[in-house]
Short mmCIF file of C-alpha atoms in Angstrom, two decimals:
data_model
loop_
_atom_site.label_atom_id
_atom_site.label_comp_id
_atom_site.label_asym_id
_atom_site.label_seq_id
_atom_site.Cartn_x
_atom_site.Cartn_y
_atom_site.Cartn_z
CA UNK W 1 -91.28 -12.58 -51.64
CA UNK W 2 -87.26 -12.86 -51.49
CA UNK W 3 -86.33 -16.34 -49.83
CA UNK W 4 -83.40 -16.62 -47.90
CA UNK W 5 -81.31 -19.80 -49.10
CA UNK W 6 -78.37 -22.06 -48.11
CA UNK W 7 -75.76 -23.27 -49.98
CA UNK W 8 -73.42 -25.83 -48.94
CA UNK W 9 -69.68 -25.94 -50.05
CA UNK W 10 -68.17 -27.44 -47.74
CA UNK W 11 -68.25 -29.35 -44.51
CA UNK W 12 -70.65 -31.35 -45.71
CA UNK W 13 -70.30 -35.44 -44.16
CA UNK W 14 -66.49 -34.13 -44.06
CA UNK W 15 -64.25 -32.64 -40.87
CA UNK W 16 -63.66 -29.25 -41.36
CA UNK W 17 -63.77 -26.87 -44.64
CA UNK W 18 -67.02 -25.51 -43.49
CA UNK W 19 -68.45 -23.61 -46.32
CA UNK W 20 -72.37 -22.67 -46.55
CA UNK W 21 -73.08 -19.54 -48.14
CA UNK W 22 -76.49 -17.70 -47.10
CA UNK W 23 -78.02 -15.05 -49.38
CA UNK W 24 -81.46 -13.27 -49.82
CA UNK W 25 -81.90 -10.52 -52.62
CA UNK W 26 -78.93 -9.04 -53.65
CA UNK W 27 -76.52 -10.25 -50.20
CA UNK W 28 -75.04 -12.93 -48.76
CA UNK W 29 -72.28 -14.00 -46.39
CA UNK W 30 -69.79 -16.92 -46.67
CA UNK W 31 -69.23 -18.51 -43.72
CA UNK W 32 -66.44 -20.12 -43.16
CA UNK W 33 -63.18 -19.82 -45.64
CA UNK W 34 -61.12 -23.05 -45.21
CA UNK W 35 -60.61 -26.39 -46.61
CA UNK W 36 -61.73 -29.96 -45.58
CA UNK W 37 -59.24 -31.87 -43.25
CA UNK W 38 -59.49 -34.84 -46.17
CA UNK W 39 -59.44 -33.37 -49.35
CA UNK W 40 -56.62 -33.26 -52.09
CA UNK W 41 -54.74 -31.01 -50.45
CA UNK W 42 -54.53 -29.42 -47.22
CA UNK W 43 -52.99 -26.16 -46.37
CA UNK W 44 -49.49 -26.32 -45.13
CA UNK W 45 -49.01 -25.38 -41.76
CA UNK W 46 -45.89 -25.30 -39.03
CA UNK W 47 -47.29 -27.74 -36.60
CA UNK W 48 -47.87 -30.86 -39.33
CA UNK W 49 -45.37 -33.10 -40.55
CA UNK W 50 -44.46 -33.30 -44.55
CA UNK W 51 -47.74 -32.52 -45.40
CA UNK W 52 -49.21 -32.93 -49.02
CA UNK W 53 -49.66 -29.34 -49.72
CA UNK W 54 -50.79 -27.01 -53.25
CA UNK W 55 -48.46 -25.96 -55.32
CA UNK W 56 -46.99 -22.03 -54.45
CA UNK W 57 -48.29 -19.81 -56.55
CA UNK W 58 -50.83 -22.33 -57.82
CA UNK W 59 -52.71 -22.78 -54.66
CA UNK W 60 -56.44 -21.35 -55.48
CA UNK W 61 -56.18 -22.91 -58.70
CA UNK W 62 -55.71 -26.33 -57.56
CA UNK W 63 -58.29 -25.66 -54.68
CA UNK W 64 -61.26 -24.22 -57.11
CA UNK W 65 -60.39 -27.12 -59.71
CA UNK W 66 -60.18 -30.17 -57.10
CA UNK W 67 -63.44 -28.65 -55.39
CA UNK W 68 -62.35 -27.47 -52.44
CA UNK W 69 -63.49 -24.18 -52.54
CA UNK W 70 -66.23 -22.46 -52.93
CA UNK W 71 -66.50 -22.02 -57.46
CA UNK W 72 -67.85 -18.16 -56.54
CA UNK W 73 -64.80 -16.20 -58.40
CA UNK W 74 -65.92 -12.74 -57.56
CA UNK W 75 -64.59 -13.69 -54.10
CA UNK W 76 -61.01 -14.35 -55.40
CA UNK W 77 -58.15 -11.88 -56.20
CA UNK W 78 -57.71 -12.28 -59.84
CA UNK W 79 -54.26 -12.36 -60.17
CA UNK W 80 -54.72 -16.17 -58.36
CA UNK W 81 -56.71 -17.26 -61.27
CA UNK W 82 -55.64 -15.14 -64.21
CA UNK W 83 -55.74 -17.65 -67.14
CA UNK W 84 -58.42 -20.23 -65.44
CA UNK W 85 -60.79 -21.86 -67.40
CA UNK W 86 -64.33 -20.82 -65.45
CA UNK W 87 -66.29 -23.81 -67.48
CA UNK W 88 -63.59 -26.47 -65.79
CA UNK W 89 -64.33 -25.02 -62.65
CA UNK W 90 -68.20 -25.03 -62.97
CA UNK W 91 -67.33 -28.88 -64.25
CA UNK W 92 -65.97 -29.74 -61.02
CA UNK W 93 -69.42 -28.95 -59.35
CA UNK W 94 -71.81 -30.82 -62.08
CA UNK W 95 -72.57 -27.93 -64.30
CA UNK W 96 -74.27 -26.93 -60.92
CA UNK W 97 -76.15 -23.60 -61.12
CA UNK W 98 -75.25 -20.95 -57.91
CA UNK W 99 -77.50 -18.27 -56.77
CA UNK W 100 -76.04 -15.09 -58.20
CA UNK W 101 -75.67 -12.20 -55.16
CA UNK W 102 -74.46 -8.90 -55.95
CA UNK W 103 -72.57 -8.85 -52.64
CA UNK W 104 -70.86 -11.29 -50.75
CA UNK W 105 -69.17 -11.00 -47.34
CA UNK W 106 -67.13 -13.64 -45.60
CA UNK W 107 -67.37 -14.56 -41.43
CA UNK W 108 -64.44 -16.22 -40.60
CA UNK W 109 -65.44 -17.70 -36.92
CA UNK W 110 -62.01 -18.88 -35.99
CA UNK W 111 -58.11 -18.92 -36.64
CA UNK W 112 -57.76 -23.09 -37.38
CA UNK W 113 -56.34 -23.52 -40.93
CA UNK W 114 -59.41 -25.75 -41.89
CA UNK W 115 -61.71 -22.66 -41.52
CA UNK W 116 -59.39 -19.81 -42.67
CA UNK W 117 -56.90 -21.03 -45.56
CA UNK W 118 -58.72 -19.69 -48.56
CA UNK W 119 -58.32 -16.13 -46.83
CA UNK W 120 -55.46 -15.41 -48.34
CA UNK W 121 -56.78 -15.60 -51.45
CA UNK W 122 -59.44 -13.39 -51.26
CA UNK W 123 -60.30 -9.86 -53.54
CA UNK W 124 -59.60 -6.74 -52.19
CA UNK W 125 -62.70 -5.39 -52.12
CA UNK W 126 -63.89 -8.65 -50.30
CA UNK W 127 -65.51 -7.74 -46.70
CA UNK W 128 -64.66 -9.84 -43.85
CA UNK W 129 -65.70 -10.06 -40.84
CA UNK W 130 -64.55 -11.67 -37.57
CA UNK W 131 -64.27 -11.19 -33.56
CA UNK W 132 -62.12 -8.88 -32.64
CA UNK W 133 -59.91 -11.41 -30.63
CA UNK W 134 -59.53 -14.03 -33.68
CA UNK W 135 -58.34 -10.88 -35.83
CA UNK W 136 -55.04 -10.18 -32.99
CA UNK W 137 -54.54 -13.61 -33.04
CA UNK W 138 -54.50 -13.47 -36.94
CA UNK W 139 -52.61 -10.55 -37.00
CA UNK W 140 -50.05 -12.59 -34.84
CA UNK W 141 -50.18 -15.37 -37.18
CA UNK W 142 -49.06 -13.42 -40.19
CA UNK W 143 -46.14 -11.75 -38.21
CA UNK W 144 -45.07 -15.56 -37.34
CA UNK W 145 -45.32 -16.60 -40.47
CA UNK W 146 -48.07 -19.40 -40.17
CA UNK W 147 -50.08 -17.58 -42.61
CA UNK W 148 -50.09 -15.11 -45.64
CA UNK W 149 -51.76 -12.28 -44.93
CA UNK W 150 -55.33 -11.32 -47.31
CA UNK W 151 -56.20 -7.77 -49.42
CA UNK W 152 -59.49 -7.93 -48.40
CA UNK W 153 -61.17 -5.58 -46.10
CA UNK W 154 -61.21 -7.21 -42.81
CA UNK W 155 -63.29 -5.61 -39.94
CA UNK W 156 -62.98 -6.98 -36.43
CA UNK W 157 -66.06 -7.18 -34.49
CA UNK W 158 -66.96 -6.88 -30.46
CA UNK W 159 -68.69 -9.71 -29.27
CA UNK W 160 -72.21 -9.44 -29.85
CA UNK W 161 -72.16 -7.10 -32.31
CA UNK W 162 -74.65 -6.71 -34.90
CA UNK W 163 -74.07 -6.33 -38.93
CA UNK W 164 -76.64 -5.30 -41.02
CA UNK W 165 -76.71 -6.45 -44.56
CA UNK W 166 -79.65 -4.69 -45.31
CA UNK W 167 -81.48 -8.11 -46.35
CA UNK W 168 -80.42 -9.75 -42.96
CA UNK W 169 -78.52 -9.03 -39.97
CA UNK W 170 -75.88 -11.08 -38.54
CA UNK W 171 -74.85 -11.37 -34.56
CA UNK W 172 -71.54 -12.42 -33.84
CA UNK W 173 -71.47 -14.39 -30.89
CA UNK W 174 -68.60 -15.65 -28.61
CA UNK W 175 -68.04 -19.24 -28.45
CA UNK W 176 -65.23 -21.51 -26.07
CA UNK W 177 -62.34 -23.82 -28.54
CA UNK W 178 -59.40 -24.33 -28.59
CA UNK W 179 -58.08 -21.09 -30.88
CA UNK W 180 -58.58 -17.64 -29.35
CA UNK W 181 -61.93 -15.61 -30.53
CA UNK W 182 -63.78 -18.18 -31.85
CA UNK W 183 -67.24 -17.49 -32.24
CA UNK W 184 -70.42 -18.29 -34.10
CA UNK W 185 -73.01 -16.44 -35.46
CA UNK W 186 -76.93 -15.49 -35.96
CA UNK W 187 -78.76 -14.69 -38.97
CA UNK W 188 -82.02 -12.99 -38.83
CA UNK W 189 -83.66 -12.08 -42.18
CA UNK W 190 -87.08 -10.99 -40.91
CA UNK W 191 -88.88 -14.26 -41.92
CA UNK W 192 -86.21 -17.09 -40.03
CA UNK W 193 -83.30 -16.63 -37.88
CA UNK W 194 -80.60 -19.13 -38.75
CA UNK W 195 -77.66 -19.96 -36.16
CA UNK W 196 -74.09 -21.49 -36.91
CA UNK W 197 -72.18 -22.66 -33.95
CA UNK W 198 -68.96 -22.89 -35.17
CA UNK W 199 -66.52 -25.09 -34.03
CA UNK W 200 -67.11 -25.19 -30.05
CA UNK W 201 -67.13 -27.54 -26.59
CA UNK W 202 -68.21 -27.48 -23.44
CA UNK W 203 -64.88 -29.00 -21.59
CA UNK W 204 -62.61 -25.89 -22.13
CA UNK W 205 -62.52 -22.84 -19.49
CA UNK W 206 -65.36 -20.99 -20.79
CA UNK W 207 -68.55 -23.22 -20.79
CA UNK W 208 -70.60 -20.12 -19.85
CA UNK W 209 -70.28 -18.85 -23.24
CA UNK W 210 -71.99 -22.19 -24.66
CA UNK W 211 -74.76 -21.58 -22.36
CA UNK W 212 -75.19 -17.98 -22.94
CA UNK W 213 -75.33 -18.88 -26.66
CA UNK W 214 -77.98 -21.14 -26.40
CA UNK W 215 -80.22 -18.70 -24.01
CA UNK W 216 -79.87 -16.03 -27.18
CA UNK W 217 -81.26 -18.59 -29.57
CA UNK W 218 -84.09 -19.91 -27.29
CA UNK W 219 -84.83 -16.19 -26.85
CA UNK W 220 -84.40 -14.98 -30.43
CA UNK W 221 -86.55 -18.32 -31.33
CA UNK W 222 -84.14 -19.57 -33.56
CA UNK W 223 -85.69 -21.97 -36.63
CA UNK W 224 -82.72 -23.70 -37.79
CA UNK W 225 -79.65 -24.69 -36.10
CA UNK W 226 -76.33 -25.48 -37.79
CA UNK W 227 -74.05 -27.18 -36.19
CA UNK W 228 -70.70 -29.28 -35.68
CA UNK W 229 -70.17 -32.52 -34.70
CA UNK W 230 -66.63 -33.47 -35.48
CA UNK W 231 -66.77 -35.87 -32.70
CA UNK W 232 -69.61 -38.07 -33.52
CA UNK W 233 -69.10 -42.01 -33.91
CA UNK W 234 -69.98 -44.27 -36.73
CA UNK W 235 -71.87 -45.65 -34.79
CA UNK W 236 -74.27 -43.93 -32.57
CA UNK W 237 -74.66 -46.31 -29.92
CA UNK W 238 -70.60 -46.40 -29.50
CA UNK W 239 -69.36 -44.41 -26.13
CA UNK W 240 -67.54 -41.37 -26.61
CA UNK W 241 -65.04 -41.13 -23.99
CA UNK W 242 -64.90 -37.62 -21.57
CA UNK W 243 -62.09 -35.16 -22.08
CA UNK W 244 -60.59 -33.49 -19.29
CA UNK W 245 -62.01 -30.01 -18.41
CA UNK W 246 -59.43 -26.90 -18.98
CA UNK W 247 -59.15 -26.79 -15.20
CA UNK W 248 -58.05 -30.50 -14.89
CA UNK W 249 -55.59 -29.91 -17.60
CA UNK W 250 -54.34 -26.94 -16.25
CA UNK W 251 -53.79 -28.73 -12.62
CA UNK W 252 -52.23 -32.07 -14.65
CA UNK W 253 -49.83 -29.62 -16.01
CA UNK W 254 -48.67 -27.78 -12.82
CA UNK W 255 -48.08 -31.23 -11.07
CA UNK W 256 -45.71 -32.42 -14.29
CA UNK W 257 -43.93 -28.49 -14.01
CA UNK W 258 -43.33 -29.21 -10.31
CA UNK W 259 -42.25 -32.22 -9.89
CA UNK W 260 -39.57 -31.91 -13.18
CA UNK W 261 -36.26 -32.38 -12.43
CA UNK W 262 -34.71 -31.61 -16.06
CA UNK W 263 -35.86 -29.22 -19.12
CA UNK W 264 -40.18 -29.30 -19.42
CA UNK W 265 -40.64 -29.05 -23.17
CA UNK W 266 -43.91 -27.50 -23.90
CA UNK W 267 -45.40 -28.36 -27.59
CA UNK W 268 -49.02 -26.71 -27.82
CA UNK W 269 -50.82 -24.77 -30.30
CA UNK W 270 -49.91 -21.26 -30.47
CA UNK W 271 -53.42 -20.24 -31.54
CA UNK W 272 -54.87 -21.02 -28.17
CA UNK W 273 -53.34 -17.88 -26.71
CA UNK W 274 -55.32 -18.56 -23.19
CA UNK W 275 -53.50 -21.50 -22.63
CA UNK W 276 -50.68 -20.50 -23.19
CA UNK W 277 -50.85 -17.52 -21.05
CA UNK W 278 -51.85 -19.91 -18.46
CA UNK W 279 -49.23 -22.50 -18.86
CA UNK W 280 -47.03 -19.46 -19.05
CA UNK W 281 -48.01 -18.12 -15.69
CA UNK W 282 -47.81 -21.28 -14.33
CA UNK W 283 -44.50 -22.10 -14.80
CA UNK W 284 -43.47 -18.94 -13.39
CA UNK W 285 -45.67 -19.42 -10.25
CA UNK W 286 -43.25 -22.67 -10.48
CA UNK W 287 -40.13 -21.31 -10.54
CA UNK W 288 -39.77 -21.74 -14.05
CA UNK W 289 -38.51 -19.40 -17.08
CA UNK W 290 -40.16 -19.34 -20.21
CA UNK W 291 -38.18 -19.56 -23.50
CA UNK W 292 -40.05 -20.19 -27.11
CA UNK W 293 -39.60 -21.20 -30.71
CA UNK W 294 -39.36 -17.91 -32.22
CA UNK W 295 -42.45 -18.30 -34.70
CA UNK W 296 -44.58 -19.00 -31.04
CA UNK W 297 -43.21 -15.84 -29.60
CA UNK W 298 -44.01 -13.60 -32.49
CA UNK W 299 -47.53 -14.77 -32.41
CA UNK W 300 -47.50 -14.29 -29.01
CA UNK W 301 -46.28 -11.19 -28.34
CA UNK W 302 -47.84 -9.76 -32.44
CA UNK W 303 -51.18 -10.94 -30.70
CA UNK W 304 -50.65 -8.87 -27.57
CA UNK W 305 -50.10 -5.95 -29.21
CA UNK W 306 -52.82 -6.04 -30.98
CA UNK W 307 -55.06 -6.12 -27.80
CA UNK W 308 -56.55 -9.48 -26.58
CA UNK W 309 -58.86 -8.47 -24.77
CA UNK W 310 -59.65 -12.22 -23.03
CA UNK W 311 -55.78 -11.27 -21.60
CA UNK W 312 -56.60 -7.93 -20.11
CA UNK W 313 -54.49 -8.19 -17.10
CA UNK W 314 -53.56 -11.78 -17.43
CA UNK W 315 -49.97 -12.29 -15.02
CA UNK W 316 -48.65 -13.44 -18.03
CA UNK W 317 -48.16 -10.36 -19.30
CA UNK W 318 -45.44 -9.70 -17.41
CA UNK W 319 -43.74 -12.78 -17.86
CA UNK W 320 -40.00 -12.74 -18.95
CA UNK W 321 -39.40 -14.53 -22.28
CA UNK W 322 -36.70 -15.39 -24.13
CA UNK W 323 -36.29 -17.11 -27.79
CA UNK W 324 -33.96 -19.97 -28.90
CA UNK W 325 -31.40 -18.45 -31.16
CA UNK W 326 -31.52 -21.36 -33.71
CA UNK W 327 -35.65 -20.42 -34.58
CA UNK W 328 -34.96 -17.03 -35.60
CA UNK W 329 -34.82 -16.64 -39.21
CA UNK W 330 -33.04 -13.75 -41.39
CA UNK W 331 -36.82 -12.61 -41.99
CA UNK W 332 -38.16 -12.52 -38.50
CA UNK W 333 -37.52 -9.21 -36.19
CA UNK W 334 -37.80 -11.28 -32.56
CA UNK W 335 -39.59 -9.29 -29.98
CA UNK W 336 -37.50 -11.02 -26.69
CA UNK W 337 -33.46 -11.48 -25.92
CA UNK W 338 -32.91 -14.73 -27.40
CA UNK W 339 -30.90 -17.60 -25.67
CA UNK W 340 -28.46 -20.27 -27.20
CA UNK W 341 -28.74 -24.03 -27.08
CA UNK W 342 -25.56 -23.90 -25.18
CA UNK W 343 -26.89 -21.74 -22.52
CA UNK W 344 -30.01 -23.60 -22.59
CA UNK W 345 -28.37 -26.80 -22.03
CA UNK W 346 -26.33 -25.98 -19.25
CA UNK W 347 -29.65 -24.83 -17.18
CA UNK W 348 -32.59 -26.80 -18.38
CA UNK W 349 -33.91 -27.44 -15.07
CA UNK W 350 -34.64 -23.31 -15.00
CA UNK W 351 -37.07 -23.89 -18.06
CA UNK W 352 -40.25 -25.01 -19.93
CA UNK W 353 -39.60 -24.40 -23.52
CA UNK W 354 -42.47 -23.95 -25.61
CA UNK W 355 -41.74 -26.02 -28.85
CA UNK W 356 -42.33 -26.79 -31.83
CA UNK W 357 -42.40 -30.07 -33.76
CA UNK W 358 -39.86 -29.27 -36.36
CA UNK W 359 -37.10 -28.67 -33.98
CA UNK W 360 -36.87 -31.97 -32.99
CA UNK W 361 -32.87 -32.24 -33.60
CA UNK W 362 -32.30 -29.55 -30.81
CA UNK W 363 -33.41 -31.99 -28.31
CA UNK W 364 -30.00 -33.94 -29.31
CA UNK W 365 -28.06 -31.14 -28.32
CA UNK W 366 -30.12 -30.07 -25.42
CA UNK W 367 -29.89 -33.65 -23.86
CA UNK W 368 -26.34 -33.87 -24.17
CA UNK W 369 -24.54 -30.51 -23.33
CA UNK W 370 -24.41 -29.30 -19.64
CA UNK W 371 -25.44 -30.33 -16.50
CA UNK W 372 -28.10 -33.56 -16.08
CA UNK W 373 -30.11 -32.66 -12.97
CA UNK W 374 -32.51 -35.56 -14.23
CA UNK W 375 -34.61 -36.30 -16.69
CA UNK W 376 -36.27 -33.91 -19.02
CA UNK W 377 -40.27 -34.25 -19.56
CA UNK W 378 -42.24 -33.73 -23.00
CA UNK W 379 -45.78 -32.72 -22.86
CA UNK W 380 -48.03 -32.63 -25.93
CA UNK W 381 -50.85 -30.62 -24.98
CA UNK W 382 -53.77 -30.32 -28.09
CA UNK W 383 -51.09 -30.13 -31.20
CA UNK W 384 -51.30 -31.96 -34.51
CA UNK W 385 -48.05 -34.19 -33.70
CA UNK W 386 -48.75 -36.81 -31.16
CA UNK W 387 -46.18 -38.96 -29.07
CA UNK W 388 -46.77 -41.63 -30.98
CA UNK W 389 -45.59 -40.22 -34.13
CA UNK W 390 -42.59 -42.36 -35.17
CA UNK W 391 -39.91 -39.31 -35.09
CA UNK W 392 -41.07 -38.15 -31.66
CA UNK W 393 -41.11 -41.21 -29.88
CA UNK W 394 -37.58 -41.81 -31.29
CA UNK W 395 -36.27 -39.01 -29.95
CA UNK W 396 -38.21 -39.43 -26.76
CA UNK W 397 -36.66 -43.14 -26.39
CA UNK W 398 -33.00 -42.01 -27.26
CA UNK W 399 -33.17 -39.46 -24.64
CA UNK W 400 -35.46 -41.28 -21.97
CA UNK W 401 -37.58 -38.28 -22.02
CA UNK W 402 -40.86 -38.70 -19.79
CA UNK W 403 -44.22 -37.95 -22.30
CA UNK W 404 -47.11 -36.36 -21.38
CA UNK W 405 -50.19 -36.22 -23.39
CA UNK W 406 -52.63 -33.02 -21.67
CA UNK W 407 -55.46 -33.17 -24.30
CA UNK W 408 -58.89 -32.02 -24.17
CA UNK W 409 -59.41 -31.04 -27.75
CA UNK W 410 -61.77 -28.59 -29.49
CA UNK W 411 -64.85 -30.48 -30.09
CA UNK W 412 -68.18 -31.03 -27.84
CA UNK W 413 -68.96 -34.23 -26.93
CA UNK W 414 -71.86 -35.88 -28.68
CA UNK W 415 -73.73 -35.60 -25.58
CA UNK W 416 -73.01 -31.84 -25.38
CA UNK W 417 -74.52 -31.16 -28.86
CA UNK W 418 -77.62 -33.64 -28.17
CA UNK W 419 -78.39 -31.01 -24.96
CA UNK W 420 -77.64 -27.79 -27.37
CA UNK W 421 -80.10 -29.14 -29.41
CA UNK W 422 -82.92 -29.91 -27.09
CA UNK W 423 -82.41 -26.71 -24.98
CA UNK W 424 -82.29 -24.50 -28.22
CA UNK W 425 -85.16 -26.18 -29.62
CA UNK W 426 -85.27 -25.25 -33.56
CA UNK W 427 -87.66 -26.27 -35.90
CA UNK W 428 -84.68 -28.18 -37.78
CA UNK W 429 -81.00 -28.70 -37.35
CA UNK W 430 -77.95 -29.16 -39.56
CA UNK W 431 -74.70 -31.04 -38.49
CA UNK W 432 -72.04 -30.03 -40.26
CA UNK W 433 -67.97 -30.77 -39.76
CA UNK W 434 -68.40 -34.16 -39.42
CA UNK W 435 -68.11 -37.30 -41.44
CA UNK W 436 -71.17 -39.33 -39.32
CA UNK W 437 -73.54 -36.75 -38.83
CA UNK W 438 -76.35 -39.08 -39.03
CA UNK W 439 -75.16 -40.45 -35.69
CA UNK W 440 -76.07 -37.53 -33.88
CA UNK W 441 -79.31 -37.60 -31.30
CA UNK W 442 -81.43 -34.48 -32.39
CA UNK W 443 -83.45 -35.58 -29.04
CA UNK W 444 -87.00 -35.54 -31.24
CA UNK W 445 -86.02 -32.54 -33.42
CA UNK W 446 -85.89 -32.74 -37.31
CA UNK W 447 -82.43 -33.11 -38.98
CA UNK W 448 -81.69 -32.05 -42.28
CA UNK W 449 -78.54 -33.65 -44.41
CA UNK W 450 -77.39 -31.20 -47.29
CA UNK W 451 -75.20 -32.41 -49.96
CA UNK W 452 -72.16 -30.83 -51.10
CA UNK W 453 -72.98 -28.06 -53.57
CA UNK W 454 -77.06 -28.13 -53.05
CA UNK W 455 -78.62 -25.07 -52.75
CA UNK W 456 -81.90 -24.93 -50.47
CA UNK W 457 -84.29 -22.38 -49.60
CA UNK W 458 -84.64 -22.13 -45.31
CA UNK W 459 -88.36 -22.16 -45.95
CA UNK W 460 -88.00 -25.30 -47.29
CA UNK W 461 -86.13 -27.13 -44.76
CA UNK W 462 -88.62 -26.08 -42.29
CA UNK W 463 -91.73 -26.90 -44.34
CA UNK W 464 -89.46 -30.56 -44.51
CA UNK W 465 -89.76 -30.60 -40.35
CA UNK W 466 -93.15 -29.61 -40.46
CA UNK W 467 -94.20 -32.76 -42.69
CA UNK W 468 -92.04 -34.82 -40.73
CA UNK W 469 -94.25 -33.45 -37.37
CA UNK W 470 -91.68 -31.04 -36.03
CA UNK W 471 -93.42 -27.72 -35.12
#
């Protein structure tokens, strides 16, 4: 009898990078595509600072050869690694050897960098699959320019959908984090049904998705869970402190848009397009305008076009925007009227700009020119740069600009996980995306701890849980 089997690649006692691969007979699916938060390298991106990135033009080759990706070259265009030595590669991975599918697909459950980076990479004949929200977000990502776009055959998926490998089928399920369309997934190959979270919490504005996720695996009788846990301690007994809900957040943010007196700068991801549409309506319930870094607005309004369906008649759809002339670059076609510095200066208190860390040296023209109506606030709400960074809070001092930090994060609190867990009730569970996932309270159920590169059968982790007295 065909087994189905797991192989890990990634995300293994790491954050982020998750790569498992599942296969049985001749098929598999790669799930996800991206590369761990602490290796080597790490895929540059517009909202870090100086980070140490790959080499252009070099960048598979230095991710396949420092391990960060998944040594499987029929998934890469070959034109990345034309001239590679293979046997180095297979080197890197102990000589390992790989179950050999004739087929591999890709999931790519959401639009962080640390789950998608490798995409670009991929062969042309590759098949992808994600939800049909992440791909207009991606699509809006590649117009902005905060990723390259991918040859491979991408197909965007409803929520709940069902694709059938022939050897297994795989669900794609709707989850709640903090980038738009993330989602997990549900692999049934006739013997075991196997579910990956993805990255998710329970704080954000859609907890009912969590909860309708686990009611599908207690009713599909899933055996093995996989799951994240980027926010487990070292030590398990340590307290993990609450986040905010979305709704607190939201409120916290309205209050500081209110009571403003000079410019509101705005910095935020741009790949959590619901909170943005929300922080857009809500400054113009507020009286405010909304202007944007010109990257930010392309995504936005790239993403829109595409059809977002979690925005279907959102108000801030109808918002006027307008772009900062100084963002727009010779290669970028912006979508709004833009607006100088000048202009912007001389009526801050009409605004919340939406920003973007690398613009910091606007703030010493938009703090100087014009009219001072009062002080100008600065809220970092969920982005990479914090107000403690050593630039920012320089500027922030010079300027006597009020910070805000509006945070709630992506992640489920270890508490949240320990309650998945019980209430899905697997035979065994996996916690990936985190670097202490032996911290985590399985609540009586039987945890299994990969290594990087091992290849297991499913049957045999639950065979494990049955010797160890799980069911």
């Amino acid at each position: 009898m065909r087994e189905g089997k797991l192989t890990f690649f990634g995300g293994v006692g790491k954050s982020g990078g998750v790569q498992v691969l599942y296969g049985k007979g001749n098929e598999a699916v790669l799930f996800d595509f991206g590369v761990e938060h602490s290796s080597l390298l790490f895929p540059k991106q517009l909202t870090l600072y100086e980070p140490v990135g790959a080499t252009p033009g070099r960048e598979l080759r230095q991710y396949l050869l420092g391990g960060m990706t998944a040594p499987l070259l029929q998934l890469y265009d070959p034109e990345h690694i034309r001239g590679l030595d293979t046997a180095k590669v297979r080197q890197v991975w102990g000589d390992r050897d790989f179950p050999h599918y004739g087929q591999i697909s890709l999931f790519v459950g959401h639009m962080h960098t640390d789950h998608i980076a490798v995409l670009p990479y991929a062969k042309s004949d590759i098949p992808v699959y994600m939800n049909r929200d992440a791909f207009s977000l991606y699509r809006g990502m590649v117009a902005g320019g905060h990723i390259s776009d991918t040859a491979a055959r991408i197909t965007a998926c409803d929520d709940l959908s069902v694709v059938d490998f022939g050897e297994f089928t795989m669900q794609i399920v709707e989850m709640d984090h903090n980038a738009t369309g993330a989602a997990g997934i549900i692999i049934d190959d006739g013997s075991h049904k196997i579910a990956y979270t993805g990255d998710w919490r329970r704080q954000g504005k859609h907890p009912e998705r969590i909860d309708r996720f686990i009611e599908l695996c207690r009713n599909k009788g899933v055996d093995l869970l996989l799951t994240e846990g980027t926010r487990l301690p070292a030590d398990p007994s340590a307290a993990v402190s609450r986040q905010m809900t979305e709704d607190e957040l939201l409120a916290r943010y309205s209050d500081i848009v209110d009571e403003a007196d000079g410019l509101v700068y705005l910095q935020m991801s741009p790949r959590d397009l619901e909170r943005m549409a929300d922080m857009i309506a809500i400054a113009a319930e507020r009286g405010r305008k909304v202007v944007m870094e010109a990257s930010h607005a392309v995504i936005w309004h790239t993403a829109n076009r595409e059809g977002l369906r979690i925005l279907e008649g959102h108000p801030a759809l109808e918002a006027d925007i307008q772009i900062v002339d100084a963002t727009v670059t010779d290669k970028m076609a912006a979508p709004y009227k833009t607006i100088s510095l000048e202009r912007l200066a001389e009526r801050k208190h009409e605004y919340v700009y939406f920003f973007k860390f690398p613009d910091l040296a606007h703030m010493i023209e938009l703090e100087t020119l014009g009219n001072l109506p009062g002080r100008s606030h600065f809220i970092q709400s969920d982005y990479s740069v914090k107000l403690d960074h050593p630039d920012m809070a320089k500027y922030l001092n010079t300027f006597g600009i009020i910070g805000h930090t509006l945070c709630n994060g992506g992640h489920a609190h270890p508490e949240a996980i320990a309650d998945m867990i019980e209430r899905i009730a697997p035979k065994a569970v996996v916690t990936l995306h985190s670097r202490h996932p032996r911290s985590q309270n399985t609540r009586g159920i039987y945890a299994y701890y990969p290594e990087k590169g091992e290849t297991v059968a499913v049957s045999s982790i639950l065979a494990s849980a049955v010797g160890a007295g799980n069911r």
